[in-house]
Coordinates of C-alpha atoms in Angstrom, one line a residue:
X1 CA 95.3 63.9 100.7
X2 CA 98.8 63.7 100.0
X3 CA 99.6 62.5 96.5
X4 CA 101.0 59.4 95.1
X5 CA 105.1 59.8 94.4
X6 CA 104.9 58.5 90.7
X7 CA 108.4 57.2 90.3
X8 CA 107.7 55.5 86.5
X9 CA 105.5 57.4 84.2
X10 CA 105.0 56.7 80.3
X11 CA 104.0 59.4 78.4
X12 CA 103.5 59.8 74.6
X13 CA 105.0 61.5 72.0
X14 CA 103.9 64.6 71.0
X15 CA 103.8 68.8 70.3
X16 CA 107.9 68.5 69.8
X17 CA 108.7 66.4 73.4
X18 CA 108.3 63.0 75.1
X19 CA 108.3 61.2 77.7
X20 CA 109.9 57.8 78.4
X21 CA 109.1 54.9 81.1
X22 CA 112.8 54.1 82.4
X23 CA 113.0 52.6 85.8
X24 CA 114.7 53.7 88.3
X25 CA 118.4 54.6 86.3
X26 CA 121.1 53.3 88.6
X27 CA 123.8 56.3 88.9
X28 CA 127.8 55.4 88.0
X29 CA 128.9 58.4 89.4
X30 CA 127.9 61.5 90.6
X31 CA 129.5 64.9 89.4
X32 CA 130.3 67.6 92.0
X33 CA 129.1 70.6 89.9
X34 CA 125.9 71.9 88.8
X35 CA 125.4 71.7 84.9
X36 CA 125.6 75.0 82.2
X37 CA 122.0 75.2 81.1
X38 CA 120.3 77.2 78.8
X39 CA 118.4 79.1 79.4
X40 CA 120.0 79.5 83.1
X41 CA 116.9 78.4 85.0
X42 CA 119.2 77.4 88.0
X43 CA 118.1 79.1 91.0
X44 CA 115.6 81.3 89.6
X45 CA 112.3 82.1 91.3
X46 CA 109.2 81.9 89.6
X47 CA 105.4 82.2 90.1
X48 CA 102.8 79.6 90.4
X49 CA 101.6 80.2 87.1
X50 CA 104.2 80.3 84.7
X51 CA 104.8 78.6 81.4
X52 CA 107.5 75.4 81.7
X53 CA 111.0 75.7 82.1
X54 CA 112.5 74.2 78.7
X55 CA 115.9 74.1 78.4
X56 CA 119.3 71.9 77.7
X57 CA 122.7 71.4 78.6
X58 CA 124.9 74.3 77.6
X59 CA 128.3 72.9 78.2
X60 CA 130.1 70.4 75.6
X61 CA 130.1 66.5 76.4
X62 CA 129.8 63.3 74.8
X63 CA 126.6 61.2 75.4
X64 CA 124.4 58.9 74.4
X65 CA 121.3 59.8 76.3
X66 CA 120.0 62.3 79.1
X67 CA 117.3 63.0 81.7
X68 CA 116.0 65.1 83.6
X69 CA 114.4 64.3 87.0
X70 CA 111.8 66.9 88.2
X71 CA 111.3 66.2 91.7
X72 CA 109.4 67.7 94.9
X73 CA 108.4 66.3 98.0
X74 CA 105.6 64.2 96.3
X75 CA 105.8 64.1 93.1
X76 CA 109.2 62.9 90.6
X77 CA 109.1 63.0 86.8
X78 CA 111.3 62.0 84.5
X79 CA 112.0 63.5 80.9
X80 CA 114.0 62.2 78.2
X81 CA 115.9 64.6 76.3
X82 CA 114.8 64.8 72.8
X83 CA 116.0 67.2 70.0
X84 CA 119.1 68.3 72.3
X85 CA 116.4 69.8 74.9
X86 CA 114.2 68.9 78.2
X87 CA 110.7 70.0 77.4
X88 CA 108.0 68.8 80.3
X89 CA 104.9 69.0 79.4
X90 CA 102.5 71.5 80.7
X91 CA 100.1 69.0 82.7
X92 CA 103.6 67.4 84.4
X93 CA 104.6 70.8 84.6
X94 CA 101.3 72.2 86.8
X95 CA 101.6 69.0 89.1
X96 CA 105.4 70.0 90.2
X97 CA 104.3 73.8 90.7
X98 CA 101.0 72.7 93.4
X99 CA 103.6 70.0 94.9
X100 CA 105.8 72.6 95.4
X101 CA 103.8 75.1 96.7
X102 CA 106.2 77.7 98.3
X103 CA 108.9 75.4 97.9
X104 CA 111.6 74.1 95.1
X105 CA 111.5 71.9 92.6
X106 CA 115.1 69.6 92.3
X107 CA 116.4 69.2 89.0
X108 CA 118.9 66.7 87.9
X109 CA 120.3 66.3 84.8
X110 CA 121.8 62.4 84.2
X111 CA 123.1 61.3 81.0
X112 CA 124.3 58.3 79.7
X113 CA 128.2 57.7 78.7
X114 CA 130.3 54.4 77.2
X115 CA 126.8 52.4 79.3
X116 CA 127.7 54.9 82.6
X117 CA 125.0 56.8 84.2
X118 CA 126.7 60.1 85.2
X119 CA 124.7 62.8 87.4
X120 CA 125.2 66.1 88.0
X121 CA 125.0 68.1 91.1
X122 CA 120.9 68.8 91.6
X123 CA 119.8 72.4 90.7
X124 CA 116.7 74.1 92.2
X125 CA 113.6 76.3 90.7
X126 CA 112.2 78.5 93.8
X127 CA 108.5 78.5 93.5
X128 CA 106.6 81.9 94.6
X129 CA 102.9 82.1 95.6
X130 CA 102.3 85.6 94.4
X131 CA 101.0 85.3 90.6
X132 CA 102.2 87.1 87.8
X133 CA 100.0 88.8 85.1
X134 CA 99.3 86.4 82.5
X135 CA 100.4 88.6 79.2
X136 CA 103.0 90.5 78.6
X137 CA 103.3 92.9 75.0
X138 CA 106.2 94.1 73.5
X139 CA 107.0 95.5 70.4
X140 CA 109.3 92.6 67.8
X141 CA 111.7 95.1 65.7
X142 CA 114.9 94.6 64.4
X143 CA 117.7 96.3 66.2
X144 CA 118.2 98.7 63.5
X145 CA 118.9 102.2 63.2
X146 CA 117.4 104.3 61.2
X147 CA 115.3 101.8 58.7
X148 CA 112.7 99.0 59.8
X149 CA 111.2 96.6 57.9
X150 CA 108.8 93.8 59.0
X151 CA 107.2 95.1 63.4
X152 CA 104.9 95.2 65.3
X153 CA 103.1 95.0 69.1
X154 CA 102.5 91.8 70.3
X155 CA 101.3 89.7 73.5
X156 CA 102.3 86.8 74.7
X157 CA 100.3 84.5 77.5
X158 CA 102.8 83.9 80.0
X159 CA 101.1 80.6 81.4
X160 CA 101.2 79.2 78.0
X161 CA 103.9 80.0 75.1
X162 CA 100.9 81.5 72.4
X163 CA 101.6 84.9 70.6
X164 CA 99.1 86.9 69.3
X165 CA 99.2 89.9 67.7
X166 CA 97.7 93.5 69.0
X167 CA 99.0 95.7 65.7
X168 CA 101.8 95.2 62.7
X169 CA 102.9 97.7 60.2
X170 CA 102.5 95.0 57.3
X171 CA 98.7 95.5 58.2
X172 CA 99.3 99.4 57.9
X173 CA 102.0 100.0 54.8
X174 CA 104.9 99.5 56.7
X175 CA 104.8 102.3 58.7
X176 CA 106.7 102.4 62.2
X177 CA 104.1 101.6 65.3
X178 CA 105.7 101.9 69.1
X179 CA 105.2 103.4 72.4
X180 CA 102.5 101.0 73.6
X181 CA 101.3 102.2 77.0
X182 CA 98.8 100.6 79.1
X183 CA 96.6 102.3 81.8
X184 CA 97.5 100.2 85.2
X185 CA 98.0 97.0 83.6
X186 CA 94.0 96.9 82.0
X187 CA 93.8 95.4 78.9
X188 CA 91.0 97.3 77.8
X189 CA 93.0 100.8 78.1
X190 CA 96.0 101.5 76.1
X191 CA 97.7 103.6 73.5
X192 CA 100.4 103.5 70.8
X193 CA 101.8 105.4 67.8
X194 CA 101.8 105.3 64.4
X195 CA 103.9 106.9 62.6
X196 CA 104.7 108.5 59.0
X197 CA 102.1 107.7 56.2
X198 CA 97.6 107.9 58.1
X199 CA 100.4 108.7 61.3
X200 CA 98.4 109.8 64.8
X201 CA 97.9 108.1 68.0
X202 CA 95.7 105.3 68.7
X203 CA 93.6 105.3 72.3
X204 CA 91.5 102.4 73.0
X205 CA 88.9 102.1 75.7
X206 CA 86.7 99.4 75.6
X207 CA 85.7 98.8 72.3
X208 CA 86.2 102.1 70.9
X209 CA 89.3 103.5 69.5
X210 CA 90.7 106.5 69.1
X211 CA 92.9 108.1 66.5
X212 CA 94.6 111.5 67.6
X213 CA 96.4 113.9 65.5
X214 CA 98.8 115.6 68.2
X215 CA 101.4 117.8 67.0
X216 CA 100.3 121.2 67.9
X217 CA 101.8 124.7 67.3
X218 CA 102.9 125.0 70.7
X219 CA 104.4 121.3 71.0
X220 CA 107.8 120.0 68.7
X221 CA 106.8 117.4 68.2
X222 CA 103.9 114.7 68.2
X223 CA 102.8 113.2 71.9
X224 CA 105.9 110.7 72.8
X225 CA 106.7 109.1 75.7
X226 CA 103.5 107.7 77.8
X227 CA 101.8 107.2 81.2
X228 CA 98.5 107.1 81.9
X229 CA 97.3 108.7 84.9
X230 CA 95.3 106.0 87.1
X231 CA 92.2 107.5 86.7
X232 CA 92.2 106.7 83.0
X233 CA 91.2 110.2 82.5
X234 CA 94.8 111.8 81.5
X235 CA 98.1 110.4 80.1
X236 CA 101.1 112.5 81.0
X237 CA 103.7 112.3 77.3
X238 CA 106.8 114.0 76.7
X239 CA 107.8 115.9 73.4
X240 CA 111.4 115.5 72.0
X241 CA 113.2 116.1 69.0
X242 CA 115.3 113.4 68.6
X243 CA 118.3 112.5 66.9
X244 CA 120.9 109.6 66.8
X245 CA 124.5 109.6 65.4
X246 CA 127.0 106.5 65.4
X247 CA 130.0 105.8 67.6
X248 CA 133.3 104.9 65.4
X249 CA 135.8 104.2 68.7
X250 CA 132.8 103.1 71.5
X251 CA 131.8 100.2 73.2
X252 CA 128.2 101.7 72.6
X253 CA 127.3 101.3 69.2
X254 CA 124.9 104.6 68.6
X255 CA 123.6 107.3 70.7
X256 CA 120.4 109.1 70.7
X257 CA 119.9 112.1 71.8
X258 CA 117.0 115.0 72.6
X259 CA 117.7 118.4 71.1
X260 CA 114.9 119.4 73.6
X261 CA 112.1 117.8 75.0
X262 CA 109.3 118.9 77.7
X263 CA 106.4 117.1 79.4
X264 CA 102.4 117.6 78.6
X265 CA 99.5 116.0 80.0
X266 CA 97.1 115.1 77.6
X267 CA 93.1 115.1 78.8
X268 CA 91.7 112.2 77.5
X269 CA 88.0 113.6 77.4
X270 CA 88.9 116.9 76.2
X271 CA 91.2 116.4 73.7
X272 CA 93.5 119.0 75.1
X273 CA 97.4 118.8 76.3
X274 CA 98.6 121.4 78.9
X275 CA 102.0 121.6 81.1
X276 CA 103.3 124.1 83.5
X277 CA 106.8 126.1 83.5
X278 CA 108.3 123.4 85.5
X279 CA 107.8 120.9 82.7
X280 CA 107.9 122.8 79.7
X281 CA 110.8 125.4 79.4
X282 CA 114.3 125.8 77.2
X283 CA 116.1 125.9 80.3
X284 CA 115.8 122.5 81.0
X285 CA 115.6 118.9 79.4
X286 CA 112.2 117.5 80.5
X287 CA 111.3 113.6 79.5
X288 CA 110.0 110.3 80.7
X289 CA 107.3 111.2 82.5
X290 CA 105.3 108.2 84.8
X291 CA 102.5 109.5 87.1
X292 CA 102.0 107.7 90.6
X293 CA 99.9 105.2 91.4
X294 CA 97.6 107.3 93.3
X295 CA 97.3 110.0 90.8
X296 CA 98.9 112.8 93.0
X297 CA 102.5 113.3 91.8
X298 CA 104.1 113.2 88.1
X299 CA 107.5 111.7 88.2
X300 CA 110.0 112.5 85.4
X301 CA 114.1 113.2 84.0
X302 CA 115.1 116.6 84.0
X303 CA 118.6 117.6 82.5
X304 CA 120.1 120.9 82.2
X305 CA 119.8 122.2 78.4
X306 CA 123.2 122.1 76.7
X307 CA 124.3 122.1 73.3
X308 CA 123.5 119.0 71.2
X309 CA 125.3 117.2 69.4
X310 CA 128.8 119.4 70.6
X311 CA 127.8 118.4 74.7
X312 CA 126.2 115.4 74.1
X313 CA 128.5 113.7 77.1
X314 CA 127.3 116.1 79.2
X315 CA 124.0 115.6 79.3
X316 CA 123.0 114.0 82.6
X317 CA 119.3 113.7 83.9
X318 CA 117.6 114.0 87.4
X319 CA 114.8 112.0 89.0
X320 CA 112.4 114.4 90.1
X321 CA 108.9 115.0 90.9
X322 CA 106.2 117.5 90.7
X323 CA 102.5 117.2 92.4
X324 CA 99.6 117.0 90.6
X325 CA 95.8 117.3 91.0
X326 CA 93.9 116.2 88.6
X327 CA 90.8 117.6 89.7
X328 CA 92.2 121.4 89.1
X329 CA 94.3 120.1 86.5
X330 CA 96.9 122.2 88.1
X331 CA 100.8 121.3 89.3
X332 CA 102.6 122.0 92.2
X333 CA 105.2 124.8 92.1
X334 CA 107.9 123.0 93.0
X335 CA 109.9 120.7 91.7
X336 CA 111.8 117.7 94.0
X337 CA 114.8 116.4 93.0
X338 CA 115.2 112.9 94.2
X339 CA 117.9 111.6 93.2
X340 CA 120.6 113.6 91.7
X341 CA 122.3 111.6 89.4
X342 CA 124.4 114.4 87.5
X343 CA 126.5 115.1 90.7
X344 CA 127.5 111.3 90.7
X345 CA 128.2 111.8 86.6
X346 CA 125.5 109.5 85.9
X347 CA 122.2 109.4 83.9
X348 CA 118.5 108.4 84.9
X349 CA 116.0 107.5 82.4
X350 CA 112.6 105.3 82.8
X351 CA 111.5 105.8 86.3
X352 CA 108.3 103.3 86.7
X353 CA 106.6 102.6 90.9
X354 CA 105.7 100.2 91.6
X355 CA 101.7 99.5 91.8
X356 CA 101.8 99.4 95.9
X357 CA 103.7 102.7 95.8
X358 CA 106.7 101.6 97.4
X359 CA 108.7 101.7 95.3
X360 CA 109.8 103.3 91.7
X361 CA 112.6 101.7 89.5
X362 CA 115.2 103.4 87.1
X363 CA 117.8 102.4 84.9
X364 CA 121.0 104.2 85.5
X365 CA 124.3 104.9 82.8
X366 CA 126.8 107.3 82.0
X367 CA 125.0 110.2 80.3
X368 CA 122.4 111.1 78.0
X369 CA 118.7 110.0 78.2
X370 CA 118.3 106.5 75.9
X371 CA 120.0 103.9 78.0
X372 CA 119.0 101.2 75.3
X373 CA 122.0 101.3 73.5
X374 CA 124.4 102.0 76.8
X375 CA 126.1 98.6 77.5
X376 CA 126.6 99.9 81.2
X377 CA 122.8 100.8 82.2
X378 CA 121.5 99.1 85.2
X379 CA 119.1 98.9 87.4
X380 CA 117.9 100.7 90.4
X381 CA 115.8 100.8 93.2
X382 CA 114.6 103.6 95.1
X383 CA 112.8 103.3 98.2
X384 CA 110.0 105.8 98.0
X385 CA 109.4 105.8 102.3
X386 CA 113.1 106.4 102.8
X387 CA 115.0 107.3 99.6
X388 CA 117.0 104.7 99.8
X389 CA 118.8 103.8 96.4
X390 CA 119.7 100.3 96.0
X391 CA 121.6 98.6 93.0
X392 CA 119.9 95.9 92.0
X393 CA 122.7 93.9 91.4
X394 CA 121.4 90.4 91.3
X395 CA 118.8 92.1 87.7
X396 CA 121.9 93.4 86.3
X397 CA 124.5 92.3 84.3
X398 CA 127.5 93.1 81.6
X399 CA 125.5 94.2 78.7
X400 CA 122.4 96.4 78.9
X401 CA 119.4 96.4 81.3
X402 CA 116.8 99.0 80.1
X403 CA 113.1 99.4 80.0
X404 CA 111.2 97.6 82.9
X405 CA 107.6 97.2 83.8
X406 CA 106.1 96.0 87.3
X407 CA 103.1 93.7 87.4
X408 CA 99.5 94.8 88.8
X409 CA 100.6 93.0 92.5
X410 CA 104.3 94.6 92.5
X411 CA 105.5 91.4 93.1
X412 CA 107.4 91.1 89.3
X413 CA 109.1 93.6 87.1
X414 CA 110.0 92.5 83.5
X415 CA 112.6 93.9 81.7
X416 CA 115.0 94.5 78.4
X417 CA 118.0 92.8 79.2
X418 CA 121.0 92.3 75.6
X419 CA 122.9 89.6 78.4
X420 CA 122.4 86.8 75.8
X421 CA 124.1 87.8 72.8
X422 CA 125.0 92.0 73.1
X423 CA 123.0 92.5 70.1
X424 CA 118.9 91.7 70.8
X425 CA 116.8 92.8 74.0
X426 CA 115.3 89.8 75.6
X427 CA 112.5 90.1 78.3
X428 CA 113.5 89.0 81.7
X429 CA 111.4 88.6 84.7
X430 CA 112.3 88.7 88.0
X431 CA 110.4 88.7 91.6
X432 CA 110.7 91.4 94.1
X433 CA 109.4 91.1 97.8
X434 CA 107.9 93.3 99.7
X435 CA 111.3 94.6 101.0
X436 CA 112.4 95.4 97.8
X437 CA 115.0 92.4 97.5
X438 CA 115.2 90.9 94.2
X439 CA 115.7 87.3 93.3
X440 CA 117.8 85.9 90.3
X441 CA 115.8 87.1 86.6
X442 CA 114.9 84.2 84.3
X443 CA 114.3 85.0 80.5
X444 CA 110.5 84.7 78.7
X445 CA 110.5 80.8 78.9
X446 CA 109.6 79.5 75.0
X447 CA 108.4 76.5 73.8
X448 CA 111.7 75.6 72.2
X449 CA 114.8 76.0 73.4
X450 CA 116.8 77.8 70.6
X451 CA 113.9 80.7 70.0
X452 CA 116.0 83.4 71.2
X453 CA 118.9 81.9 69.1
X454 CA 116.8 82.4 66.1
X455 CA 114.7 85.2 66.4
X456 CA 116.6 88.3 64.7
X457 CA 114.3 91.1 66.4
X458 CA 114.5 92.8 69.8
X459 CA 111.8 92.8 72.5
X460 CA 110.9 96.1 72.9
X461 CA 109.1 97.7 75.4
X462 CA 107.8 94.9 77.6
X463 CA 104.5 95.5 79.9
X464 CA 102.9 93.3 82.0
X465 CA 99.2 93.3 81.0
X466 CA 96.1 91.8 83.5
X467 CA 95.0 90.2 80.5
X468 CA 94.7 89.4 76.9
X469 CA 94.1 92.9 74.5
X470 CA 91.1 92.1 72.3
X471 CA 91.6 94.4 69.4
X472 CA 92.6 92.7 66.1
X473 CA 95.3 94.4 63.9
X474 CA 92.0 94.7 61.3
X475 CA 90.1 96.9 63.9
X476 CA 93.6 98.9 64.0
X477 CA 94.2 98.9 60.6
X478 CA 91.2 100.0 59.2
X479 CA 90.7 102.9 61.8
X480 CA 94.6 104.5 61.1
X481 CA 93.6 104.1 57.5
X482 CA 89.9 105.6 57.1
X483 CA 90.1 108.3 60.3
X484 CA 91.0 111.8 59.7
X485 CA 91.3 111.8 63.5
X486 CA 91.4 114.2 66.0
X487 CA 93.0 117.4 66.7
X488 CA 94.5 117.9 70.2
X489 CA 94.9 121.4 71.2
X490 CA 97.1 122.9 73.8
X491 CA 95.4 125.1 76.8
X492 CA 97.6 126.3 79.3

């Protein structure tokens, strides 16, 4: 049955938005241009079941009162703008996405001048059938340098706008946590760090959990960079010593840098790490290891060694690829270069496929390995069938585009994008087809409008996650507190 258009609603105040009954508002004159919002939600695709678009007009005029007008083919609501934003609510909100279906929602924004209804030029959502993941976590840290104070790993339920915490370091005295990793999107498998004062790694797997004590006399370091194998059974890290320095003449504020670095897998059951000569050697810079979705090759960055800090500029890194089986535990003895970055002078770092295997996703710079703080990393995407690399120019923008995740379907990635301000990473999400063609990114929506104005920490880290972690920071807590914890050995 096809539903009734509801062209005058009243709706009540309430949780920081309203809704007025108005009529039918008689426009004066209609405006040839599409309005500035913010968040820029114009155009944008997004899936069925995501949060509501809040947001409010981003250019400077004089008014004395505004709506927006939701409409689809059978349904129309109007919201009043109320604290200098358009907030729908969240049942309004779910009738315009199953109107919608595959289609778009029309926005227009009217407002109200010397007793003259102005509108502006309509502006469109895209709706997409193919669901996202309903959490994502992320780490909250000031964009520091060498000091933190208040962080921690969080998860946020994309189809509402509640936070919850997985693990802070008030909990823990401070100390830093990162490196959150989750095995193919579950929940119920992941990892992170602690580290300095009751430091180790933390694996949890159902309800047990894990502490790991990882630095060995082979290794330089403690376990770093994750991916879990999709088996659950092994999680392939990189070792680094790491170092950072500041820029005094650069449009990139710090660099960070690997002295060395090589690629482990760690056996999850055993409690062992182990490598091979194509991963682990002072010939080469090894790092960022992801494994594929069917288990069978290890992707990572390789850089020829140089001297660090003296060459730092020069430091360029490879996609490749090794094989893997993880029934032998053993690695192929080869190693494919797939995209060679260093003869184009460019950089790779954080090469992530995509679930379906289609396709894997890098962010590409000028040199070195931590594209975080590189104002001109961007996106990439390489077709794993044909090795085609594609810029994904409609993700990218003037400031930095680093980490990304996909979700479970590969239909999404979300990434670290500074576009907003230069200063803070904000997570962005964007749909990808089955082609590999991108559509225009939207930022995290929040309940109100300014959040991203007023929150002074960066989103670090984002993964999509099938759904919502159950450990508390207690459980956490009290088990990097009171555990000795394990010691991993290295077995070649």
């Amino acid at each position: 049955m096809q539903k009734s258009r509801l062209p005058h609603l009243l709706f009540c105040i309430g949780l920081g938005f309203f809704w007025a009954c108005t009529g039918n508002i008689n426009i004066d004159e209609n405006l040839n241009k599409i309005p500035q919002i913010f968040p820029d939600y114009t155009g944008v695709t997004v899936p069925e079941n995501i949060a509501p678009l809040h947001f409010k007009l981003a250019e400077s005029c004089d008014y004395s009162d505004a709506y927006a007008i939701f409409e689809t083919g059978t349904e129309q609501i109007k919201v009043k703008e109320y604290g200098k934003q358009f907030a729908i609510g969240e049942s309004a909100w779910k009738k315009l996405i199953e109107s919608a279906q595959e289609g778009a929602i029309d926005v227009k924004i009217v407002t109200k001048t010397d007793e003259k209804w102005v509108a502006y030029k309509p502006f469109q959502f895209f709706v997409s059938p193919d669901r996202v993941d309903p959490y994502i976590a992320y780490r909250l840290i000031e964009p520091g340098y060498e000091t933190w104070n208040e962080m921690g790993i969080y998860q946020r339920c994309v189809e509402t706008f509640k936070q919850t915490e997985i693990a802070t370091n008030k909990t823990m005295d401070y100390n830093c946590v990162n490196c959150h990793s989750f095995c193919m999107q579950s929940p119920d498998t992941m990892l992170f760090h602690i580290r300095k004062d009751f430091g180790g790694t933390l694996v949890m797997r159902g309800n047990k959990i894990e502490k790991l004590n990882t630095k060995t006399p082979e290794t330089m370091s403690p376990l770093v960079y994750p991916s879990w194998h999709p088996s659950g059974n092994f999680v392939a890290f990189s070792v680094n010593s790491t170092k950072q320095m500041f820029h005094t003449s650069d449009r990139n504020r710090i660099e960070v840098f690997d002295y060395k670095s090589d690629v482990v897998i760690y056996d999850v059951e055993k409690h062992e790490i182990f490598s091979t000569p194509e991963l682990f050697s002072k010939s080469a810079f090894e790092t960022f290891p992801t494994f594929s979705p069917d288990g069978q090759t290890l992707y990572f960055c390789s850089a020829d060694s140089v001297t660090i800090p003296d060459e730092y500029e020069k430091v360029r890194y490879n996609l490749c690829s090794i094989t893997f089986d993880p029934a032998s535990r053993r690695f192929g003895e080869e190693v494919d270069t797939l995209v060679n970055a260093s003869s184009m002078g460019k950089s790779i770092s954080f090469p992530r496929v995509s679930p379906d295997g289609n396709f894997l996703m890098f962010t590409l710079f000028n040199y070195g390995n931590f594209s975080i703080w590189h104002r001109e990393a961007d996106l990439y995407l390489l077709s794993l069938a044909d090795k085609k690399v594609t810029a994904l120019d409609i993700l990218n923008s003037n400031e930095t585009e680093s980490y990304h995740s996909w979700s479970s379907n590969s239909r999404w990635v979300v990434f670290s994008s500074r576009r907003l301000d230069g200063l803070y990473s904000r997570p962005f999400i964007a749909h990808i087809d089955k082609n590999g063609v991108a559509s225009k990114p939207f930022v995290l929506p929040q309940d109100d409008v300014d959040y991203y104005t007023q929150l002074l920490k960066s989103y670090n880290i984002p993964e999509f996650v099938k759904g919502k972690v159950n450990v508390t920071p207690y459980q956490v807590s009290e088990t990097a507190r009171n555990e000795k914890g394990i010691d991993v050995l290295f077995k070649n």
